[in-house]
PDB file of C-alpha atoms in Angstrom:
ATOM      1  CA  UNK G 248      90.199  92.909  33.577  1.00  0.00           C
ATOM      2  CA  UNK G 249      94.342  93.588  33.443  1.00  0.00           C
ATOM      3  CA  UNK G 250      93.515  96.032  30.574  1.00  0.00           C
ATOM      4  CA  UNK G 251      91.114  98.040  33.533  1.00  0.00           C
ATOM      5  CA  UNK G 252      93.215  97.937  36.282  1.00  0.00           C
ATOM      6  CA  UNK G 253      96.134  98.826  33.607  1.00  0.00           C
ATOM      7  CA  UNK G 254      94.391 101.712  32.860  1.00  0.00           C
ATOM      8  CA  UNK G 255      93.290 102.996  36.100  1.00  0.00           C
ATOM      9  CA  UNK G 256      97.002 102.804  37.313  1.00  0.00           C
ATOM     10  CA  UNK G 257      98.611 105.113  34.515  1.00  0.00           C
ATOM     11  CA  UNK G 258      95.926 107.477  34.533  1.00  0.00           C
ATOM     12  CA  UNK G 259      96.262 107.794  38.317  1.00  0.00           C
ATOM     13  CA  UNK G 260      99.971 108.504  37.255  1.00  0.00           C
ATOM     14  CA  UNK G 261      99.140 110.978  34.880  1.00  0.00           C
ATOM     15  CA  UNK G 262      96.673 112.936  37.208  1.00  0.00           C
ATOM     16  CA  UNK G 263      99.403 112.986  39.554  1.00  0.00           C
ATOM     17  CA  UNK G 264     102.039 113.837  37.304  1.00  0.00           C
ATOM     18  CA  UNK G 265     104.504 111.035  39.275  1.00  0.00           C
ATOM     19  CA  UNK G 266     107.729 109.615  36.827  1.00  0.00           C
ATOM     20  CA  UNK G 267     107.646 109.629  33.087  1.00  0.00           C
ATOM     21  CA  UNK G 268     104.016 108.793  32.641  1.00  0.00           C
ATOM     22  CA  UNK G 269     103.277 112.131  34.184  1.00  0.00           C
ATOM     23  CA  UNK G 270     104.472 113.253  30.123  1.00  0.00           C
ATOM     24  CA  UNK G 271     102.948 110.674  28.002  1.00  0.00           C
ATOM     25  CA  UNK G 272      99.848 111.256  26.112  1.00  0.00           C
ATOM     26  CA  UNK G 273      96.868 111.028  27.051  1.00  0.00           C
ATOM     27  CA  UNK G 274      96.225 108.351  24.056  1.00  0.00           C
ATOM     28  CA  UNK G 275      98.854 106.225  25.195  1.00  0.00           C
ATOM     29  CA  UNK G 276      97.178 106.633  29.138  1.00  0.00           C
ATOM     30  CA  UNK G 277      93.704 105.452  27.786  1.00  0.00           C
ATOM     31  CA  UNK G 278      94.688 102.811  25.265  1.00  0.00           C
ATOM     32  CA  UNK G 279      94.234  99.833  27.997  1.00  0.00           C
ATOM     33  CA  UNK G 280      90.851 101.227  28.177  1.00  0.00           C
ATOM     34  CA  UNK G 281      89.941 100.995  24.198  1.00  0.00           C
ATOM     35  CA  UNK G 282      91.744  97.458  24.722  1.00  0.00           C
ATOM     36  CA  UNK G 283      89.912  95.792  27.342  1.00  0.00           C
ATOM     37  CA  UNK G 284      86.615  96.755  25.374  1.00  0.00           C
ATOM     38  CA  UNK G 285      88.362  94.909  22.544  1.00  0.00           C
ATOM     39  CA  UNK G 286      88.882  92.086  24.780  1.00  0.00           C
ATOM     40  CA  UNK G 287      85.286  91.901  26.016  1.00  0.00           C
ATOM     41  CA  UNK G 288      83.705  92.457  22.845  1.00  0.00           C
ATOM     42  CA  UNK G 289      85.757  89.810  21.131  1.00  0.00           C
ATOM     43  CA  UNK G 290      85.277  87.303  23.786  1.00  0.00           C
ATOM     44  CA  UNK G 291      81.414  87.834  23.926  1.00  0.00           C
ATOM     45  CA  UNK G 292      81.512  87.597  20.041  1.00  0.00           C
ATOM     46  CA  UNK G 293      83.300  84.304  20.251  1.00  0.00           C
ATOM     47  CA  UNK G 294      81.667  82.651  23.089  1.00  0.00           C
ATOM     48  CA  UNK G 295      84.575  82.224  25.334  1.00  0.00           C
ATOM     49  CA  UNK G 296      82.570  84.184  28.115  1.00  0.00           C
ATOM     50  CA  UNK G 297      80.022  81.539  27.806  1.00  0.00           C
ATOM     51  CA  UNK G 298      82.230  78.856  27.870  1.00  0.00           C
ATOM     52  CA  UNK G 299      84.040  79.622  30.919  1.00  0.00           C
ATOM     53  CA  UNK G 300      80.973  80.912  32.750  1.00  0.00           C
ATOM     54  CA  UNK G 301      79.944  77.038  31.978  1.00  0.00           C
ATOM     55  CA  UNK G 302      83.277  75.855  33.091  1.00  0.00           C
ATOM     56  CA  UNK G 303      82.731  76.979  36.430  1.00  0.00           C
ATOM     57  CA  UNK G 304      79.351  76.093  36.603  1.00  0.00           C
ATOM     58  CA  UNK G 305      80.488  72.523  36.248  1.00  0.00           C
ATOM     59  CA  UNK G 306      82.785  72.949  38.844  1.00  0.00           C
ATOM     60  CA  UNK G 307      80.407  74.063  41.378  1.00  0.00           C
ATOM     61  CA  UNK G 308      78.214  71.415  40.197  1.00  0.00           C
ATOM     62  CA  UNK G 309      80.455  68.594  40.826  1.00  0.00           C
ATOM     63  CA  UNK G 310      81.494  70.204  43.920  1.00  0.00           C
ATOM     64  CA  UNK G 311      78.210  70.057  45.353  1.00  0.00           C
ATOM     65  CA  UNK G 312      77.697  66.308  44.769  1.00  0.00           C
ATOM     66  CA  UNK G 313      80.803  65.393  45.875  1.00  0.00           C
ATOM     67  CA  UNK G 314      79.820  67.501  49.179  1.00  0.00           C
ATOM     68  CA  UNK G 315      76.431  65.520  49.723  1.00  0.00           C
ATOM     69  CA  UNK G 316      78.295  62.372  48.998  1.00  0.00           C
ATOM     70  CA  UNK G 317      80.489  63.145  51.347  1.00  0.00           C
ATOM     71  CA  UNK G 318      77.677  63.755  53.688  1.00  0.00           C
ATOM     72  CA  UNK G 319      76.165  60.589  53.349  1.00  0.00           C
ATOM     73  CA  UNK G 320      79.102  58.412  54.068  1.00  0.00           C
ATOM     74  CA  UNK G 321      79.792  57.593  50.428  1.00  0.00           C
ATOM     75  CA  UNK G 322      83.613  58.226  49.079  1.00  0.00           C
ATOM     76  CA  UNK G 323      82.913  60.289  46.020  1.00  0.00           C
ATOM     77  CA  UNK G 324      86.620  59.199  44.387  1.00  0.00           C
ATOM     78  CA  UNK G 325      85.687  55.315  45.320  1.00  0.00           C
ATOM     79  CA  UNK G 326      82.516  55.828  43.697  1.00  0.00           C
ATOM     80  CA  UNK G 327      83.835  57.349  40.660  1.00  0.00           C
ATOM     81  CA  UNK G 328      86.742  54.371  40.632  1.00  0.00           C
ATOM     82  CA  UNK G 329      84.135  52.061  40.662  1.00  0.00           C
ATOM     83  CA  UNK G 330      82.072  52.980  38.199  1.00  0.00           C
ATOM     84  CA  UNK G 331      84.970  53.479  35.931  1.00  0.00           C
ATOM     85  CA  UNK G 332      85.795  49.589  36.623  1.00  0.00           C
ATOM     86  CA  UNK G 333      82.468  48.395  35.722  1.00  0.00           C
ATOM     87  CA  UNK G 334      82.281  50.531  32.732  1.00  0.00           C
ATOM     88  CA  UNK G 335      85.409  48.892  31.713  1.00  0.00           C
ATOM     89  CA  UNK G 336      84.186  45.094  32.784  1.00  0.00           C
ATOM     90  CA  UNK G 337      81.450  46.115  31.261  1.00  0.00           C
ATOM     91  CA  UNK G 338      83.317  46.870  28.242  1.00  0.00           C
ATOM     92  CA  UNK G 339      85.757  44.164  28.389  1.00  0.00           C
ATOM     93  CA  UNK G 340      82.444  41.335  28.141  1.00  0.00           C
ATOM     94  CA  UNK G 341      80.921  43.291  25.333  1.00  0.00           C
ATOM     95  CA  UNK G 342      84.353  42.904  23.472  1.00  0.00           C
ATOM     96  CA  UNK G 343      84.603  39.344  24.556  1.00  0.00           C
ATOM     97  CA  UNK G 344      81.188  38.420  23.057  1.00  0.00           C
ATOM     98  CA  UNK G 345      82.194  40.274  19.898  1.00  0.00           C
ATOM     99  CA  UNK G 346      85.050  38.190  19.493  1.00  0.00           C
ATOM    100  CA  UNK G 347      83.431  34.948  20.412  1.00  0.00           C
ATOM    101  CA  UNK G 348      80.620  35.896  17.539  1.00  0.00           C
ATOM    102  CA  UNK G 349      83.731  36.589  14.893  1.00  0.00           C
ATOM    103  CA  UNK G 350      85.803  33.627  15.620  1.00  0.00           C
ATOM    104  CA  UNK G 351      82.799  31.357  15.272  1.00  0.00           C
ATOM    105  CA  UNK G 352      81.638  33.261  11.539  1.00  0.00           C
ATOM    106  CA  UNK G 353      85.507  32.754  10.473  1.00  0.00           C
ATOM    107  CA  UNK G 354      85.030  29.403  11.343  1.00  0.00           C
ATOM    108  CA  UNK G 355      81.970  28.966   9.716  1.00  0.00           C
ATOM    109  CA  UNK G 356      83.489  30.191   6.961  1.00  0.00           C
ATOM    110  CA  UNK G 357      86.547  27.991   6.968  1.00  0.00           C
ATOM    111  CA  UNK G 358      84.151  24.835   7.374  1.00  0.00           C
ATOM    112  CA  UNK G 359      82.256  25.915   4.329  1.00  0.00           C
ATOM    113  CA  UNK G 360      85.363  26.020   2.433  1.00  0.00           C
ATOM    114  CA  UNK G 361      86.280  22.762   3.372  1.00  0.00           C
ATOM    115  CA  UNK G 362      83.419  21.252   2.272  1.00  0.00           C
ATOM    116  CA  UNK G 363      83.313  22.054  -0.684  1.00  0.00           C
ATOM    117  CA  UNK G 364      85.867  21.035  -2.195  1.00  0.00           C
ATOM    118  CA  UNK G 365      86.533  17.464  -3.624  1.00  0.00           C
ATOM    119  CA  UNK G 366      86.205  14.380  -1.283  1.00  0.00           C
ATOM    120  CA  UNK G 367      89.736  13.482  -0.301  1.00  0.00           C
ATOM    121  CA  UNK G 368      88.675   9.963  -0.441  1.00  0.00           C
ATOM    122  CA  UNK G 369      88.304   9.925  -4.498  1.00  0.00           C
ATOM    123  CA  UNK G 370      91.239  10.885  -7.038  1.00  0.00           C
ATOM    124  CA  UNK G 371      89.347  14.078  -9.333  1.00  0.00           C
ATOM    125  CA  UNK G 372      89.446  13.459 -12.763  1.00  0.00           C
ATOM    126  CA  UNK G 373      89.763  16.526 -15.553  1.00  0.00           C
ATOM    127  CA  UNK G 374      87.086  15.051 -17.767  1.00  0.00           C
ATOM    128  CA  UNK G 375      84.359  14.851 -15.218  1.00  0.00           C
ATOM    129  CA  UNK G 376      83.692  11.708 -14.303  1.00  0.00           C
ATOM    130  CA  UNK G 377      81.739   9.740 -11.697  1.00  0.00           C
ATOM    131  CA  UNK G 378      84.926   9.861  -9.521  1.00  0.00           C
ATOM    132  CA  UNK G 379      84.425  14.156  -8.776  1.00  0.00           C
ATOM    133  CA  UNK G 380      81.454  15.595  -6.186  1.00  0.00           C
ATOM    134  CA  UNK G 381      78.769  16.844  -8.180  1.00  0.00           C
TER     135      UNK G 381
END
């Protein structure tokens, strides 16, 4: 859009003949023009149009809710605050039970261990004998 209004300026200039663009070519007058087509074609091409046409759709979209929200009574910002603390209680219990199931498969683990090894009641013996756990 600068490119446009760019353009419209210094060829006002030049049609009026007013300080040095009144002597520049007309190339150099119209080059915003050939640039803002540039622009637009490269932004279509690329999406970033799209994107910020979404952008502000968003906006508007969470400006509306937090309108009726408002209109019902309801804080939008406490709502939002509040579901951002349950989400993380939330959170916090899943990680909790997590933990809870690790710490009792490590232990598991280290009960296995220690059962399987020799009694610590009997002395082992290197030959085998009846004094080692079968």
């Amino acid at each position: 859009m600068w490119f446009v209004v760019l353009g419209v300026v210094l060829s006002a200039l030049k049609l009026l003949d007013i300080g040095v663009v009144g002597v520049w070519s007309w190339w150099v007058v119209l080059a915003p023009f050939a640039l803002a087509v540039a622009w637009w074609t490269w932004a279509d091409m690329s999406g970033y149009t799209k994107r910020k046409e979404m952008e502000k759709m968003d906006e508007r979209k969470v400006a509306r809710r937090n309108k009726s929200m408002a209109a019902l009574g309801i804080d939008p910002r406490g709502f939002e605050k509040k579901k951002a603390a349950a989400f993380k209680a939330s959170q916090a219990k899943r990680t909790d039970k997590i933990e809870g199931q690790r710490e009792a498969q490590r232990q598991k683990a280290r009960d296995s261990v220690l059962n399987s090894r020799f009694d610590s009641q009997s002395t082992s013996r290197i030959d085998g004998g009846p004094d080692t756990k079968r």
